[in-house]
Short mmCIF file of C-alpha atoms in Angstrom, two decimals:
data_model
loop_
_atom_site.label_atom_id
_atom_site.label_comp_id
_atom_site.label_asym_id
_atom_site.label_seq_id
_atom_site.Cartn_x
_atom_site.Cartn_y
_atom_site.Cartn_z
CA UNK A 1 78.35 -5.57 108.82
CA UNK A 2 78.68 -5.81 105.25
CA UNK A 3 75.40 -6.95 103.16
CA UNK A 4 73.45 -6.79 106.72
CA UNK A 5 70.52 -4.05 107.34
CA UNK A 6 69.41 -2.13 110.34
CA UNK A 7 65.90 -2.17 111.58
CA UNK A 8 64.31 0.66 113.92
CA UNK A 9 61.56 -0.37 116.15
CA UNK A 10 58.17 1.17 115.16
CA UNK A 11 54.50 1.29 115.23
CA UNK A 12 53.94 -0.92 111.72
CA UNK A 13 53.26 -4.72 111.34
CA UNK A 14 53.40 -6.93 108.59
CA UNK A 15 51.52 -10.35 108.92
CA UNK A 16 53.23 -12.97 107.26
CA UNK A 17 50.86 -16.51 106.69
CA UNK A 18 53.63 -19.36 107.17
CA UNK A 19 50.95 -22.20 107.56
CA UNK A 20 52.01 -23.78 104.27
CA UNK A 21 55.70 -22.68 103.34
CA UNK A 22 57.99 -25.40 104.25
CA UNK A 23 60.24 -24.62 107.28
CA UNK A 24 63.89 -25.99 107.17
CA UNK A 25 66.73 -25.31 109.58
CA UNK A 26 70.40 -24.53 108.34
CA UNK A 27 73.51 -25.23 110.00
CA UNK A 28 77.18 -26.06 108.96
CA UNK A 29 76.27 -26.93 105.87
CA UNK A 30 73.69 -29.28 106.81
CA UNK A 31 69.89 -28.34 106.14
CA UNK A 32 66.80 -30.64 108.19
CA UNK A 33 63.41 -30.58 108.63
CA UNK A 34 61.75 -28.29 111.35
CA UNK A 35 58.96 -26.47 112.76
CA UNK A 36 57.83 -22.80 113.93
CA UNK A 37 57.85 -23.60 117.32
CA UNK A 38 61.70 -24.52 117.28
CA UNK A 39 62.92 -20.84 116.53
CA UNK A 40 64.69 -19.23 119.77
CA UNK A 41 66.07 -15.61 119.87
CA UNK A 42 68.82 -15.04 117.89
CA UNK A 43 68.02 -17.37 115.03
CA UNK A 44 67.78 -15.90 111.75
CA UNK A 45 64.75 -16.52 109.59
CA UNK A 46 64.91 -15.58 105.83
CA UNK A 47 61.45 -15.87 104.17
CA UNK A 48 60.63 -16.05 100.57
CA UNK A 49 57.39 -14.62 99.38
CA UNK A 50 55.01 -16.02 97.44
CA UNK A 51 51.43 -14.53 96.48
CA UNK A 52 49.08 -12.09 99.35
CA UNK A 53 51.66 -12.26 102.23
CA UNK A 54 52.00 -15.94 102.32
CA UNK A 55 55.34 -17.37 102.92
CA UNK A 56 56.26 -20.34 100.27
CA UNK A 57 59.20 -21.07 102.42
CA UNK A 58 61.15 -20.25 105.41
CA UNK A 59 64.86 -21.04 106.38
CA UNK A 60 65.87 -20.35 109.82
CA UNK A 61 69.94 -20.26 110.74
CA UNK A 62 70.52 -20.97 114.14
CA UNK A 63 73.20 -18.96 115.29
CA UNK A 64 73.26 -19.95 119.11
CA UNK A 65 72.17 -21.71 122.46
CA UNK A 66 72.57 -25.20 123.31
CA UNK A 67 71.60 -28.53 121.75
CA UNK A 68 68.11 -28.07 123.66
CA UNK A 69 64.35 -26.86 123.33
CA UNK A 70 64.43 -24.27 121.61
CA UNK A 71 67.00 -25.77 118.73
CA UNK A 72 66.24 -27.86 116.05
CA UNK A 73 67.16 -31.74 116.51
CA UNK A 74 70.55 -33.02 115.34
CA UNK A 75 72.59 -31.08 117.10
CA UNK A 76 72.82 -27.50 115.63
CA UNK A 77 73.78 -24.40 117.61
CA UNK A 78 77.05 -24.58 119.13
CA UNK A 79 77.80 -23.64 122.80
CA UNK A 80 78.85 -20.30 123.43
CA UNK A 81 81.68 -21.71 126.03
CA UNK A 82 84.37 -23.84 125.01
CA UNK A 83 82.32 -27.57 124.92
CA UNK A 84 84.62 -30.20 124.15
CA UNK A 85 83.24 -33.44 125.80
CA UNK A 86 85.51 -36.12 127.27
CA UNK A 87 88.00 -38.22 125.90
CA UNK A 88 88.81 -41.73 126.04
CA UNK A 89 92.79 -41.11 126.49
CA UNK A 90 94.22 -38.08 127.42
CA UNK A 91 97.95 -37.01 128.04
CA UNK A 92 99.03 -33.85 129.91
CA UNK A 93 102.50 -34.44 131.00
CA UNK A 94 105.04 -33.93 128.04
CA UNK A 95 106.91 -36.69 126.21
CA UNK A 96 107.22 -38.96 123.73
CA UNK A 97 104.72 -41.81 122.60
CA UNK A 98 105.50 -44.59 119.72
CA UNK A 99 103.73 -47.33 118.18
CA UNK A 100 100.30 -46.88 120.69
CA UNK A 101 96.62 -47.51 119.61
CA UNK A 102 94.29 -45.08 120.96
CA UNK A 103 90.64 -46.42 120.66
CA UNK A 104 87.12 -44.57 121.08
CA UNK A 105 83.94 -45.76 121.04
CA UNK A 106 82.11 -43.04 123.34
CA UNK A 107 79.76 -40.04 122.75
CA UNK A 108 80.76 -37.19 122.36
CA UNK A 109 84.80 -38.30 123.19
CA UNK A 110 88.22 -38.21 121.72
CA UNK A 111 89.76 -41.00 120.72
CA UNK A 112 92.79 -39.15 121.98
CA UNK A 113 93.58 -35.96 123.58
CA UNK A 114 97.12 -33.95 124.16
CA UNK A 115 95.95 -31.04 126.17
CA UNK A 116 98.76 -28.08 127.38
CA UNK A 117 101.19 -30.57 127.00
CA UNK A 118 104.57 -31.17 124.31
CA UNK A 119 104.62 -34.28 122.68
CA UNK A 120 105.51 -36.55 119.88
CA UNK A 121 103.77 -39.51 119.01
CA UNK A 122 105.23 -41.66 116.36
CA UNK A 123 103.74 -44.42 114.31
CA UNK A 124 100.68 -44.16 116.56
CA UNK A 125 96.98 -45.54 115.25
CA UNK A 126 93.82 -43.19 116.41
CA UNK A 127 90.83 -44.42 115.74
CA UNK A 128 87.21 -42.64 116.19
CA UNK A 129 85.38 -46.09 115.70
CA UNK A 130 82.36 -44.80 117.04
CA UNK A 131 80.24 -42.58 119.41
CA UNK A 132 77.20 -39.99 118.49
CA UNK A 133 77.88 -36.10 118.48
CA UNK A 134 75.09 -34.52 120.43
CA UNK A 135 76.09 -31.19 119.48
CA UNK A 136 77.62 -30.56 115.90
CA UNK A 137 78.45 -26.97 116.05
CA UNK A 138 80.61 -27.90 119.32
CA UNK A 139 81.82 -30.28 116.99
CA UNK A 140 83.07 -27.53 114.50
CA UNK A 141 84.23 -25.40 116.65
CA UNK A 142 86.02 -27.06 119.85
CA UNK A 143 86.25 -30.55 118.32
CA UNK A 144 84.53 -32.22 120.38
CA UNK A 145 84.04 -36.10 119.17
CA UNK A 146 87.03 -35.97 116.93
CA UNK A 147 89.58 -38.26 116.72
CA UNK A 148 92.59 -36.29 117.94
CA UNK A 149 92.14 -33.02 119.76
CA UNK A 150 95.39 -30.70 120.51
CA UNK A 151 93.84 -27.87 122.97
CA UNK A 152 94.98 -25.57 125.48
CA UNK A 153 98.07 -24.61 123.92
CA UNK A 154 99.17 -27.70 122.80
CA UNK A 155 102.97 -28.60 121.19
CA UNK A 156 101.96 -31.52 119.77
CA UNK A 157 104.52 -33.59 116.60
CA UNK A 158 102.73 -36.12 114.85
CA UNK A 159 104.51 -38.66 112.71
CA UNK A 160 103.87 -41.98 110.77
CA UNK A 161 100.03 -41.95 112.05
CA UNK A 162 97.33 -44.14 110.94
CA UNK A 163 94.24 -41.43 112.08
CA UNK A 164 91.12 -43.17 111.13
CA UNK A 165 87.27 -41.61 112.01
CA UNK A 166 83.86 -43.56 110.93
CA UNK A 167 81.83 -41.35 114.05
CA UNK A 168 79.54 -38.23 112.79
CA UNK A 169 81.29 -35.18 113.18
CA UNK A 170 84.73 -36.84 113.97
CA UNK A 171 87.47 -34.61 112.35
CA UNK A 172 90.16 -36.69 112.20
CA UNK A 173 92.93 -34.13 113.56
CA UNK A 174 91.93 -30.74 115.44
CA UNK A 175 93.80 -27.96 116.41
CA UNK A 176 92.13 -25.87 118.84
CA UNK A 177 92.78 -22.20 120.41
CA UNK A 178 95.80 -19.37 120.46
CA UNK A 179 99.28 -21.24 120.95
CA UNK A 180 98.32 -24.45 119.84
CA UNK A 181 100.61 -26.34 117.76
CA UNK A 182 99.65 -29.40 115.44
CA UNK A 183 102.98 -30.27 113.55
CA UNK A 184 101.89 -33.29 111.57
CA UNK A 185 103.55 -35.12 108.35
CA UNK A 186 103.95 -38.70 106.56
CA UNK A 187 100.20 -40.17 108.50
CA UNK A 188 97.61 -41.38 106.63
CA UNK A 189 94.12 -39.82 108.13
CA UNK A 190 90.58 -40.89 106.51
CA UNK A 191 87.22 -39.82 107.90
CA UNK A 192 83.76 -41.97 106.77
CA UNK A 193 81.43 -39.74 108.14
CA UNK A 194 79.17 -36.12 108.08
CA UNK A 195 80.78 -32.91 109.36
CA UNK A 196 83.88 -34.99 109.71
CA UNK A 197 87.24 -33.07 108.14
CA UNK A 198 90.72 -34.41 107.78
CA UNK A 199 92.49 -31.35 109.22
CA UNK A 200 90.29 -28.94 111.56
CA UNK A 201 91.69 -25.77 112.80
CA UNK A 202 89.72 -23.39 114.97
CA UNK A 203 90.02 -20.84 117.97
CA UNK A 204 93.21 -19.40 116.52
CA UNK A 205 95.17 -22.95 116.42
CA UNK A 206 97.86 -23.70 114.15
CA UNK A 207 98.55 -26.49 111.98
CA UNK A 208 101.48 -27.54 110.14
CA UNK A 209 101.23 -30.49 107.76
CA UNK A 210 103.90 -32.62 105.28
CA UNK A 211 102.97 -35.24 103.35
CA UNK A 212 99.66 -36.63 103.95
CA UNK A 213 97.58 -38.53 102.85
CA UNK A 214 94.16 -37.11 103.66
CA UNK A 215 90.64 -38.71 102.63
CA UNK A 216 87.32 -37.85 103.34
CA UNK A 217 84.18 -39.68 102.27
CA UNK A 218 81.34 -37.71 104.27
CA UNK A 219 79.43 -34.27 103.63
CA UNK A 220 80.26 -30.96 105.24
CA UNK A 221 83.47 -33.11 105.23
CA UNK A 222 86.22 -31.05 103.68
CA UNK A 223 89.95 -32.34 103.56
CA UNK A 224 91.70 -29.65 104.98
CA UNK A 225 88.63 -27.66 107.04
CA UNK A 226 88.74 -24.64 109.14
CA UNK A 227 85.89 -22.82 111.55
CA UNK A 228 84.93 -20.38 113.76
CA UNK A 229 88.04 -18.33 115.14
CA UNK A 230 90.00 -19.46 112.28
CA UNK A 231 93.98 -19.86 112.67
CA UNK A 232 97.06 -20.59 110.56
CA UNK A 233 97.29 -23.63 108.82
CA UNK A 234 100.76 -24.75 106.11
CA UNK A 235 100.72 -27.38 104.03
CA UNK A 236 103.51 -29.03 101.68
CA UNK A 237 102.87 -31.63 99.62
CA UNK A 238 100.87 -34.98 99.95
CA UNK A 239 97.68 -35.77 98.50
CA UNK A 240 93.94 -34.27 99.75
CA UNK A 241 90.71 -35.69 98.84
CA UNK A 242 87.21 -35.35 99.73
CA UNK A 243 84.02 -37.48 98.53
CA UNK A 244 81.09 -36.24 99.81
CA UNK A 245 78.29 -32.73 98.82
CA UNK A 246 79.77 -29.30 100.60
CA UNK A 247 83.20 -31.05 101.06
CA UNK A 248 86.02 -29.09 99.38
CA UNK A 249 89.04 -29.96 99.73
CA UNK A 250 89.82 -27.06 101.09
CA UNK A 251 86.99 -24.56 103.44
CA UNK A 252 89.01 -21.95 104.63
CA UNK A 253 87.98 -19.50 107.96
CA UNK A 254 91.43 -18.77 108.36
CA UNK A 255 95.01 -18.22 106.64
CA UNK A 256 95.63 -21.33 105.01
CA UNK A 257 99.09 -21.44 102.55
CA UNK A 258 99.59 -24.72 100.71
CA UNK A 259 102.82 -25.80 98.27
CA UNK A 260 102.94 -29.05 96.25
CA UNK A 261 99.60 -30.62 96.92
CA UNK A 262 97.48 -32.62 95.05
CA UNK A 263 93.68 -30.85 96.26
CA UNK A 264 90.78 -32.94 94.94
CA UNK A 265 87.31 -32.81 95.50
CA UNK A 266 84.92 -35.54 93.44
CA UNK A 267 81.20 -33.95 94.58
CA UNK A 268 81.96 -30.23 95.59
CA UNK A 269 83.41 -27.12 94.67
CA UNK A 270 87.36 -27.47 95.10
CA UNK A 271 87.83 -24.40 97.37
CA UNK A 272 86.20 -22.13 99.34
CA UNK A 273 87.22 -18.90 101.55
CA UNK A 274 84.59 -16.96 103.61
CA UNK A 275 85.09 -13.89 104.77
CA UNK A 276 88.04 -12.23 105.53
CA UNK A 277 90.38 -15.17 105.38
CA UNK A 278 92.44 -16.23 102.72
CA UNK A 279 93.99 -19.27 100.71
CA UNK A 280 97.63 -19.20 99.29
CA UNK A 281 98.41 -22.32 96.71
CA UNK A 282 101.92 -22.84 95.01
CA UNK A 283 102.21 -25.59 92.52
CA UNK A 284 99.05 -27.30 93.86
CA UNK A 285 97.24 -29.64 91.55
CA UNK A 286 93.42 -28.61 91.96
CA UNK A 287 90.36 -30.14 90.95
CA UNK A 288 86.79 -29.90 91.84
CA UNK A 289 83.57 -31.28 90.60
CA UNK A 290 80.38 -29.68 92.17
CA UNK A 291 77.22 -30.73 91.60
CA UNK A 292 74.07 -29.43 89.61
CA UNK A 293 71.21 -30.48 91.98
CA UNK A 294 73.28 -31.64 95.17
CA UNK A 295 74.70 -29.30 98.02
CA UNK A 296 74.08 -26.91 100.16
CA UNK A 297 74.88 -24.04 97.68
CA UNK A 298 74.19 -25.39 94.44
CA UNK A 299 70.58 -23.70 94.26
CA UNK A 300 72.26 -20.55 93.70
CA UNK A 301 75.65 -21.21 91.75
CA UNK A 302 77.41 -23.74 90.50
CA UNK A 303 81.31 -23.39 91.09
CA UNK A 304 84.72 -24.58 91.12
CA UNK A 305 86.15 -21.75 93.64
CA UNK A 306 83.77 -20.15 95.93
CA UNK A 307 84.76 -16.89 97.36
CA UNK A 308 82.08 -15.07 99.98
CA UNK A 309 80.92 -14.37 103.18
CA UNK A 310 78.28 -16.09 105.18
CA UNK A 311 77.33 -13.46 107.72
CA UNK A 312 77.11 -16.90 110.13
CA UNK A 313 79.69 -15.21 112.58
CA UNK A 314 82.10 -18.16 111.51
CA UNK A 315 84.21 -15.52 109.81
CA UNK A 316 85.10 -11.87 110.60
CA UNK A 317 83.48 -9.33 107.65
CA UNK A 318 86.52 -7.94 105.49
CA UNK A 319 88.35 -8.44 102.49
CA UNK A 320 89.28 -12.13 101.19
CA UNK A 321 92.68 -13.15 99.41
CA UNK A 322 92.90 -15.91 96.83
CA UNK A 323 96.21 -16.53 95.01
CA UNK A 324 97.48 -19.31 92.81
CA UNK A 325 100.91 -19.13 91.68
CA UNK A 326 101.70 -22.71 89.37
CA UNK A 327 100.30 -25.65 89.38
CA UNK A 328 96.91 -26.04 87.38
CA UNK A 329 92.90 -25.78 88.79
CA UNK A 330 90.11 -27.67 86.97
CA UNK A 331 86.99 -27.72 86.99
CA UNK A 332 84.17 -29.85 85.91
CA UNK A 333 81.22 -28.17 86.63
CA UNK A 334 80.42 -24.63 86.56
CA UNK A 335 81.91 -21.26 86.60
CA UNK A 336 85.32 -21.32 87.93
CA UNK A 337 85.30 -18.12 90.12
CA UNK A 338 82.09 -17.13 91.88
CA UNK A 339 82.69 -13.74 94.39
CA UNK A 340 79.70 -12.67 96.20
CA UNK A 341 78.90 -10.72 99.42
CA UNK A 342 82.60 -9.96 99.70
CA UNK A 343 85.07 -7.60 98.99
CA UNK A 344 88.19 -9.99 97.46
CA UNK A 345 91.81 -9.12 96.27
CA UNK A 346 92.83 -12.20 93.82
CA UNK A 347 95.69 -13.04 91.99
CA UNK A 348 96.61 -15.72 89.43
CA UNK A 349 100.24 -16.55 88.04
CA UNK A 350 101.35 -19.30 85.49
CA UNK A 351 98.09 -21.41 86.39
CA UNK A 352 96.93 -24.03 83.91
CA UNK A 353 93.47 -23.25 84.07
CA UNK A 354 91.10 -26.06 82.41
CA UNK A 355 87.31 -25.85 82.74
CA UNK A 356 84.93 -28.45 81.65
CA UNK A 357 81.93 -26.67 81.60
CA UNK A 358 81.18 -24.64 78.08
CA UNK A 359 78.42 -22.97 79.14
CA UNK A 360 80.56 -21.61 82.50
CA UNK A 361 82.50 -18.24 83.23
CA UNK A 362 85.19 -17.79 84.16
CA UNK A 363 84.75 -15.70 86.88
CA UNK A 364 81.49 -13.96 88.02
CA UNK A 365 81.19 -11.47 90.15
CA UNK A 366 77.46 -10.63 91.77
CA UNK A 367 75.02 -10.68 94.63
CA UNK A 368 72.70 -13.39 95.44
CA UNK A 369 69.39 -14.10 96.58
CA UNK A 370 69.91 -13.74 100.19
CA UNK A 371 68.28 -17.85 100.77
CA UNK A 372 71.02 -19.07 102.61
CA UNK A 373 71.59 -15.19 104.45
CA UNK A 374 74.68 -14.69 102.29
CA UNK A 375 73.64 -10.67 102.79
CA UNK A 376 70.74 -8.63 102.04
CA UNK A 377 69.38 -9.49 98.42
CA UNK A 378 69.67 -6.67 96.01
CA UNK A 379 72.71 -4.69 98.57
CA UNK A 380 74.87 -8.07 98.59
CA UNK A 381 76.88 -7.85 95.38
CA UNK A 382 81.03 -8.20 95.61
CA UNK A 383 83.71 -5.75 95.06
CA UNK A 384 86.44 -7.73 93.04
CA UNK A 385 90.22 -7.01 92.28
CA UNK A 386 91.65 -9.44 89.78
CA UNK A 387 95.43 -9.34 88.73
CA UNK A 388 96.59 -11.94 86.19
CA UNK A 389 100.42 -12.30 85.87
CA UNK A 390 102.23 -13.97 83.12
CA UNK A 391 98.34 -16.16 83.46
CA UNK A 392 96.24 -17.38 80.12
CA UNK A 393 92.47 -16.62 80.74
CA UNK A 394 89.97 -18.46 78.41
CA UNK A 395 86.49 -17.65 79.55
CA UNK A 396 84.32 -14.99 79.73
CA UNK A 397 83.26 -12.72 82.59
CA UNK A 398 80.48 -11.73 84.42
CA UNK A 399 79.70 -8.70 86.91
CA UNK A 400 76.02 -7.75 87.66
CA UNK A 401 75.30 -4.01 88.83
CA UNK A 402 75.88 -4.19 92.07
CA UNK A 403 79.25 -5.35 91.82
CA UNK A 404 82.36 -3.81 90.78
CA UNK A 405 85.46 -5.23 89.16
CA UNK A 406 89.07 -4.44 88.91
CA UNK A 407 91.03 -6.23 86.06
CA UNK A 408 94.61 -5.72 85.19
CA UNK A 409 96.56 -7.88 83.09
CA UNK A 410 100.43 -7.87 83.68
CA UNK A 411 103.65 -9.61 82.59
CA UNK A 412 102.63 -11.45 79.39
CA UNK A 413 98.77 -11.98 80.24
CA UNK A 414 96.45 -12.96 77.93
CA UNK A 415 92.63 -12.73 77.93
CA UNK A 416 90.22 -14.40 75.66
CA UNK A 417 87.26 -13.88 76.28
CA UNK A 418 84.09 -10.95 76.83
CA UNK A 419 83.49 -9.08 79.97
CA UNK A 420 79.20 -8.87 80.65
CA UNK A 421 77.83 -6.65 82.39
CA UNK A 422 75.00 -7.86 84.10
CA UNK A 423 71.75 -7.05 85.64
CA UNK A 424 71.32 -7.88 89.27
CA UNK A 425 68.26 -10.72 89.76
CA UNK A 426 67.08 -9.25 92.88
CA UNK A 427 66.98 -5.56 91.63
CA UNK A 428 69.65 -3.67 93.89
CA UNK A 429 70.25 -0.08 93.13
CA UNK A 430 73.13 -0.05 90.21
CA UNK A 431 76.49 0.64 91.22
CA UNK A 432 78.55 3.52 88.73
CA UNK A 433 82.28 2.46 87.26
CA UNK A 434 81.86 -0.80 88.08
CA UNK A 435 83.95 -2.44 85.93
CA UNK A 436 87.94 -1.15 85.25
CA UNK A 437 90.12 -3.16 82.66
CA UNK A 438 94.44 -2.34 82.52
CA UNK A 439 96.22 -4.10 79.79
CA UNK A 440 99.88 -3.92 80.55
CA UNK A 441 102.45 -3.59 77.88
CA UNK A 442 102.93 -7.05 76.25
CA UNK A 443 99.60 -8.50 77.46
CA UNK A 444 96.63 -9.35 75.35
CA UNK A 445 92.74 -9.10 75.02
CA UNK A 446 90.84 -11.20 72.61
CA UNK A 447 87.27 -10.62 72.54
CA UNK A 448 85.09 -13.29 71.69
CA UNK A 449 81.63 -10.83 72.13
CA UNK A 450 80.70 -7.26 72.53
CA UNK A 451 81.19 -5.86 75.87
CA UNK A 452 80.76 -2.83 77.72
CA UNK A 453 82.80 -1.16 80.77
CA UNK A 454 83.30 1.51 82.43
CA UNK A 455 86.87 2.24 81.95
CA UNK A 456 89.94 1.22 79.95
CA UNK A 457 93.59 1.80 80.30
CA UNK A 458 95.51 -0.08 76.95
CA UNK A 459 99.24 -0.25 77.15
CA UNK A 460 98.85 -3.70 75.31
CA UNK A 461 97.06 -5.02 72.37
CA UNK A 462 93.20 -5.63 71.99
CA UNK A 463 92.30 -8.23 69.47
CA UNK A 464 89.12 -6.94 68.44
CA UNK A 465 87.93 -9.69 66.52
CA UNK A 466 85.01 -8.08 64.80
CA UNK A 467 83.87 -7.01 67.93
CA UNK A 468 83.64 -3.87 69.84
CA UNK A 469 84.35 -1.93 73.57
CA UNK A 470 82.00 0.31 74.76
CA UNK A 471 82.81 2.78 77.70
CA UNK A 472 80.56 4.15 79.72
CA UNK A 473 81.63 7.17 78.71
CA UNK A 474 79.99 6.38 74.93
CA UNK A 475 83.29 5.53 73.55
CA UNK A 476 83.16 2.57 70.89
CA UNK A 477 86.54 1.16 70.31
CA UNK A 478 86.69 -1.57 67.63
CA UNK A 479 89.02 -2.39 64.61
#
């Protein structure tokens, strides 16, 4: 397991003093309040140090077990078996549905659910009015309490919809399991609440969407949303928006391609991928605005496009894929590119890329802290390979020492901007080569600051701008 660490059992013990750290629990986003005597086996519990073995504060990430003793309130730690409550209408046979209103009001309940059947509804209204979620996890993962639920291999073609959700943890439409089919297009879906996304996709489901109109206004909440077990999920056009903290418009867990979107997220990072899982764009309009002091994540970076891997289980360890071919990505906050605790292939084509933030990079490449179990700290860097094609870079770039990069620029590229080298805050052992630069013929660096790396291959030009490229080889290149 990538970033993870092996303990053998032996005779030593270390006494830790927790009676005055703080204890929160961590789940899906969401953090709460808790106590020692919640933790159950198979939690993890990340402590952070503070003077003569006391503990200034302690996260635990429940990982398992049902909503019960033993698990913090609110719903964290999803079943281990397939938990997807009841629903208030259900259709098995196959056929075809127009013009209905499917209501729910219940706990734990779907307003509607097509289960092993083949239908189409048309011009149909769900609505998730209300009804608690007394597991959120099961939520997540099996959509339970969400609005619409296609499971059990499912054929389901959804057209004209009105798909409306104001419960906690109501997704408005969820695609659950291997052969499951969610072929969706022209609806309108909105959900008000927490842990609520517009499009869910899970347990190897498929979803296929045209022209919606997607808004979400809760946290955890992202407009097109994947989880645990991941599946295949195509989108062309319509317009994606989400409102709340840790709501992206798009959180991918699984393969996720979208053409001629409009991807907007007002208080989070735009997009996200964990693990290995990947998100294709073409001529997508993206924007994303995270926040300084708000979100689950912001304590350690503050980002437009979030690349990593959780080490939650959600996601299977291995190498991510992020390309953007058209279109344009902004962002208003932050770097635009953070990689960490991953290894990730990326590449960028004829993007308009705008960022807002002056002080940002454009991409940076490192470990982290290890607060939110994102790895081990100091052994949880990323491994990045970067190909810009016929793409304008302005920005510099960042890579601590436990991290590696692989640049190349191709077909016309054009770089302005340094490359850092950086150290890594939590003191991992340094990494050699770790940063690789190709200029292509007819591609362009302008540096904008000294930099150092470890190798260079020039087929292009280098506008040296008073500056100078060190290798690690003691090579200074300059003008």
């Amino acid at each position: 397991m990538q970033g993870g660490v092996t303990f053998t059992e032996g005779e030593e013990t270390i006494s830790v003093d927790i009676s005055a750290a703080s204890i929160v629990w961590e789940s899906a986003g969401q953090t709460e309040d808790g106590s020692i005597d919640d933790i159950a086996v198979g939690d993890i519990v990340v402590i952070e140090m503070g003077d003569d073995n006391a503990a200034a504060s302690v996260t635990v990430k429940n990982m398992g077990g049902a909503a019960e003793p033993g698990n913090p309130p609110g719903g964290f730690g999803g079943s281990d078996e397939v938990t997807q409550g009841s629903a208030a209408n259900t259709i098995t046979e196959d056929g075809t549905f127009s013009d209905e209103t499917y209501l729910s009001t219940g706990d734990d309940e779907n307003a509607l659910r097509i289960d092993g059947a083949a239908v189409t509804l048309d011009g149909v209204t769900v609505n998730k009015e209300s009804g608690a979620t007394s597991n959120t996890e099961n939520g997540d993962f099996y959509g339970m309490n969400a609005a619409l639920l296609a499971t059990n291999g499912a054929n389901v073609i959804i057209r004209n919809a009105a798909i409306l959700s104001s419960a906690q943890n109501g997704n408005g439409v969820f695609s659950y399991g291997e052969g499951t089919t969610v072929n969706i297009s022209d609806s309108v879906i909105t959900t008000e609440s927490d842990n609520s996304g517009g499009i869910q996709t899970t347990g190897g489901g498929t979803t296929n969407a045209s022209n919606l109109t997607v808004t979400t206004f809760g946290n955890s909440s992202a407009a097109i949303r994947s989880d645990r077990g991941g599946g295949t999920v195509n989108v062309d056009g319509g317009v994606y928006v989400s409102n709340g903290y840790n709501s992206p418009a798009v959180y991918s867990t699984a393969k996720i391609g979208i053409q001629n979107a409009v991807l907007t997220a007002n208080n989070s990072e735009a997009l996200v991928i964990e693990g290995q899982n990947s998100i294709t764009l073409e001529n997508c309009d993206v924007t994303g605005n995270m926040s300084d002091t708000n979100g689950a994540s912001s304590d350690i970076n503050v980002h437009n496009v979030m690349i990593y891997q959780s080490m939650s289980g959600d996601a299977e360890v291995g190498t991510s894929s992020f390309s953007m071919t058209g279109g344009s990505l902004v962002a208003n906050n932050g770097d635009m590119f953070y990689v960490t605790n991953t290894h990730c292939v990326m590449y960028l084509s004829d993007v308009d890329i705008t960022s807002k933030e002056t002080d940002g990079y454009f991409l940076l490449v490192s470990g982290n802290d290890a607060s939110h179990g994102w790895g081990t700290a100091g052994a949880n860097g990323a491994q990045v390979e970067l190909t810009a094609d016929a793409q304008t870079i302005h920005g510099d770039i960042a890579v601590d020492s436990i991290s590696t990069l692989d640049l190349t620029l191709t077909n016309g590229s054009a770089l302005t901007g340094t490359i850092c080298r950086i150290a890594n805050e939590q003191n991992g052992a340094a990494v050699e080569n770790n940063v690789s630069v190709t200029i292509e013929s007819g591609c362009t660096w302008t540096l904008t600051g000294d930099c150092t790396i470890s190798t260079l291959t020039n087929n292009g030009t280098i506008n040296y701008n008073g500056f100078t490229v060190t290798l690690e080889d003691g090579t200074v290149l300059g003008e």
